[in-house]
Amino acid sequence: MATLRLDKLVAEAAGVPRTEARKLILKGQVQLDGEICRAIDRKVDPTTVELCCGGAALSHQANVYLMLYKPKGVVSASRDGRDETVVDLVQGTYPRRELFPAGRLDKTSTGFVLLTDDGTFAHQILAPRRHVSKEYFVELDTPLTQQMIDGFAEGVTLADGEKMMPAGLFAVEGEPNSARVVLRQGVYHQIKRMFGVFDAGVNELHRSAIGEVRLDESLLPGQFRELTAQEVEVLRSTTAGK
Ligand code: URA
C-alpha cells in the first residue's frame, strides 16, 4: 500500500480541509500508534497505522478487498487450530482488520479467494439468489465426455438426490482430461461431486474468476493484492438487484 502524507491522511479520514488537518496536527491533536505526531509531512501507511484525532480512532479506508491466489494445503477459513488459513496469509499486512474469505475453496484447490472485512459485500457475492458466476479449470482422472457436458448443462443430480443448477462445462483444446467449469452456485465440494456422478475424479481444481474479475496472472500462489476500485464496482454491479 502506498504511503500518504499525514496532513492528507487526516484530511481524508476526518473529512476536513487540508488546512484544518494541519492545524489539528500542529496543536498535538493527532496520534499515530498512540504517540502524538506534529510532523504534517510524515509519510504513513494508512493500512497499518492506528490514527487518532482528538482522542477518537479514525479509519482511512472503510473496507479492504483482497484478491488472494490460494495455494494448495491452505484452508479457506479465518482461523484454524491445525492448518494455515487464507487469513493467516494476509493478516501481517492488515493487522487491525477483521478479514474473512467471501466463499471457500477446498484445501486441495488453488486460485482466486476474495478476502474482505465488508460483511454486506461478502453477503452479496455469496447470496445463492444472486448467482455470481465462478470459473474453474479442472484436471480429471479420465477424459471429458459429451455426456458430462450435457449433464452439467441440464443440471446434475448429486448422489444424495440434490439437483444442481445448470452449469457450463467446456473442453480445453488439446487437453482431453482438462475442462473449464462455470458455476452459479456454491454447494460443498460441488464440482467434485458433480463429476463423481459420472465416475470421474478431480485431480486438480483451480478457480480463475469470480464474476467478471479474473485472478491476476502476475500473482504467484500465496500472493495477494487489493482489488482496484473498478473491480470492486464490477462485482457490486454484478450482484446489484439480482
Ligand atoms: N467445487 C469443489 O469441489 N471444490 C472447490 O474447491 C470448489 C468447487
XYZ file of C-alpha atoms and ligand atoms in Angstrom:
250
model
C 0.000 0.000 0.000
C 1.326 3.470 -0.890
C 2.176 5.892 1.883
C 0.355 9.198 2.396
C 1.427 12.479 3.958
C -0.042 12.803 7.429
C -1.956 16.035 6.673
C -3.598 14.401 3.634
C -4.480 11.283 5.617
C -6.026 13.291 8.474
C -7.954 15.466 5.997
C -9.395 12.408 4.232
C -10.075 10.352 7.333
C -11.614 13.208 9.336
C -13.364 14.782 6.333
C -11.813 18.202 6.932
C -9.899 20.585 4.627
C -6.121 20.099 4.473
C -5.537 23.472 6.276
C -7.733 22.306 9.164
C -5.902 18.956 9.256
C -2.550 20.780 9.553
C -3.862 22.873 12.455
C -5.023 19.730 14.273
C -1.614 18.096 13.760
C 0.353 21.181 14.909
C -1.861 21.517 18.005
C -0.891 17.964 19.014
C -4.389 16.579 18.460
C -3.215 13.754 16.204
C -1.719 10.498 17.424
C -0.035 7.789 15.368
C 0.107 4.396 17.075
C -0.558 6.103 20.407
C 2.121 8.808 20.050
C 1.437 12.483 19.328
C 2.852 13.417 15.922
C 3.309 17.095 14.943
C 5.058 16.433 11.594
C 2.489 17.347 8.955
C 4.647 15.836 6.205
C 5.272 12.486 7.937
C 4.757 9.655 5.421
C 2.446 6.982 6.802
C 0.947 3.721 5.577
C -2.798 4.115 6.219
C -3.389 0.348 6.235
C -1.107 -0.362 9.182
C -1.081 2.814 11.265
C -3.510 3.453 14.115
C -4.701 7.015 13.676
C -6.429 9.023 16.426
C -7.627 12.594 16.263
C -8.889 14.431 19.332
C -8.892 11.078 21.133
C -11.098 9.279 18.571
C -9.862 6.485 16.312
C -10.132 7.307 12.616
C -10.194 4.776 9.808
C -8.876 5.879 6.435
C -10.389 3.155 4.309
C -13.817 1.936 5.219
C -13.098 -1.599 3.990
C -10.439 -3.780 2.442
C -10.982 -6.085 -0.569
C -8.224 -8.532 -1.463
C -7.590 -10.958 -4.301
C -5.525 -13.893 -2.995
C -4.014 -16.728 -5.024
C -4.709 -19.564 -2.590
C -2.032 -22.245 -2.682
C -2.712 -25.939 -2.005
C -2.774 -27.002 1.647
C -4.220 -23.721 2.965
C -7.775 -23.726 4.319
C -10.447 -21.145 3.442
C -11.179 -20.000 6.986
C -10.281 -17.135 9.292
C -8.694 -19.334 11.958
C -7.856 -22.996 12.197
C -6.197 -24.879 15.051
C -4.140 -27.057 12.701
C -3.776 -25.704 9.171
C -2.611 -22.385 7.764
C -5.589 -20.266 6.669
C -6.132 -17.776 3.864
C -6.415 -15.042 6.524
C -3.025 -16.063 8.003
C -1.512 -15.275 4.581
C -2.655 -11.629 4.625
C -3.025 -10.746 8.328
C 0.533 -9.451 8.706
C -0.204 -6.696 6.181
C -3.582 -5.822 7.740
C -3.097 -6.449 11.466
C -6.117 -4.383 12.537
C -8.627 -5.728 10.029
C -11.139 -8.494 10.739
C -10.710 -10.145 7.349
C -12.540 -13.283 6.246
C -12.908 -15.200 2.968
C -16.017 -14.436 0.892
C -16.501 -18.002 -0.340
C -14.459 -21.144 0.058
C -12.126 -23.339 -1.902
C -11.236 -26.841 -0.718
C -7.868 -27.311 0.986
C -6.541 -29.092 -2.114
C -7.917 -26.484 -4.569
C -5.995 -23.429 -5.756
C -6.838 -19.996 -7.130
C -8.892 -16.889 -6.525
C -10.157 -16.296 -2.976
C -11.669 -12.936 -2.169
C -10.952 -11.633 1.336
C -12.693 -8.666 2.854
C -13.893 -7.093 6.099
C -17.093 -5.888 4.411
C -19.853 -8.257 5.528
C -22.508 -6.726 3.284
C -20.321 -7.096 0.202
C -19.453 -10.707 1.069
C -23.110 -11.496 1.572
C -23.920 -10.045 -1.860
C -21.234 -12.169 -3.537
C -22.344 -15.329 -1.767
C -26.145 -14.977 -1.649
C -27.444 -18.003 -3.623
C -30.174 -15.995 -5.325
C -27.620 -13.546 -6.774
C -25.874 -16.298 -8.763
C -22.488 -14.613 -9.189
C -20.610 -16.885 -11.605
C -17.311 -18.563 -10.715
C -14.953 -20.017 -13.283
C -12.729 -23.048 -12.592
C -10.239 -25.149 -14.501
C -10.126 -28.826 -13.593
C -7.965 -31.782 -14.437
C -9.835 -35.086 -14.401
C -8.577 -38.641 -13.970
C -10.448 -39.576 -17.158
C -11.202 -37.817 -20.466
C -14.067 -35.331 -20.586
C -17.154 -36.756 -22.334
C -20.131 -35.254 -24.141
C -22.331 -36.998 -21.575
C -20.712 -34.923 -18.813
C -21.116 -31.696 -20.833
C -24.809 -32.419 -21.480
C -25.361 -33.492 -17.875
C -23.847 -30.276 -16.484
C -25.937 -28.178 -18.915
C -29.106 -29.910 -17.770
C -28.292 -29.765 -14.042
C -26.608 -32.699 -12.309
C -28.471 -34.588 -9.587
C -25.907 -35.394 -6.886
C -25.638 -38.815 -5.233
C -27.718 -37.561 -2.268
C -30.567 -36.547 -4.617
C -29.913 -32.785 -4.571
C -30.400 -31.249 -8.024
C -27.780 -28.676 -9.076
C -28.464 -25.658 -11.263
C -27.319 -25.918 -14.899
C -23.562 -25.308 -15.181
C -21.197 -24.627 -18.062
C -18.680 -27.352 -18.899
C -16.259 -26.761 -21.763
C -13.426 -28.760 -23.313
C -9.883 -27.382 -23.333
C -8.285 -27.783 -26.757
C -5.522 -30.374 -26.889
C -6.081 -31.480 -23.260
C -8.650 -34.302 -23.153
C -8.599 -34.610 -19.329
C -8.960 -30.853 -18.705
C -12.104 -28.741 -18.624
C -13.404 -25.271 -17.831
C -16.377 -25.137 -15.473
C -18.681 -22.176 -14.833
C -20.926 -22.409 -11.748
C -23.557 -20.019 -10.450
C -23.970 -21.595 -7.041
C -21.649 -22.810 -4.303
C -22.501 -26.153 -2.744
C -19.926 -28.009 -0.601
C -17.441 -29.927 -2.845
C -19.827 -29.160 -5.705
C -17.541 -29.746 -8.691
C -16.018 -32.927 -7.303
C -19.469 -34.289 -6.510
C -20.839 -33.326 -9.927
C -18.026 -35.152 -11.719
C -18.409 -38.037 -9.253
C -21.871 -38.690 -10.706
C -20.046 -39.546 -13.973
C -17.437 -41.675 -12.132
C -14.778 -39.061 -12.851
C -12.283 -37.935 -10.203
C -10.929 -34.378 -9.994
C -7.122 -34.311 -9.651
C -6.676 -30.527 -9.829
C -9.155 -27.704 -9.277
C -8.285 -24.043 -9.796
C -10.605 -21.011 -9.527
C -9.716 -18.447 -12.181
C -12.504 -15.844 -11.920
C -15.300 -14.524 -9.709
C -17.938 -12.743 -11.747
C -16.123 -10.607 -14.332
C -12.967 -10.306 -12.219
C -10.131 -12.664 -13.184
C -7.311 -13.815 -10.927
C -4.366 -11.547 -11.717
C -1.853 -13.549 -13.780
C 1.071 -11.780 -12.145
C 0.197 -13.253 -8.714
C 2.021 -16.400 -7.582
C 0.469 -18.920 -5.157
C 0.301 -17.272 -1.727
C 0.469 -13.732 -3.123
C -2.347 -11.192 -2.948
C -3.238 -7.652 -3.910
C -6.040 -5.210 -3.217
C -8.886 -5.196 -5.713
C -8.995 -1.966 -7.681
C -11.958 0.337 -7.063
C -13.156 -0.632 -10.529
C -13.022 -4.373 -9.731
C -14.998 -3.821 -6.515
C -17.536 -1.847 -8.530
C -17.786 -4.566 -11.195
C -18.517 -7.177 -8.507
C -21.012 -4.905 -6.779
C -22.855 -4.245 -10.031
C -22.886 -7.981 -10.878
C -24.738 -8.560 -7.671
C -26.870 -5.425 -7.567
C -30.582 -6.015 -7.722
C -30.326 -9.677 -8.800
N -16.025 -27.358 -6.022
C -15.239 -28.254 -5.365
O -15.492 -29.454 -5.391
N -14.188 -27.772 -4.688
C -13.839 -26.466 -4.654
O -12.835 -26.103 -4.029
C -14.662 -25.549 -5.349
C -15.759 -26.023 -6.033
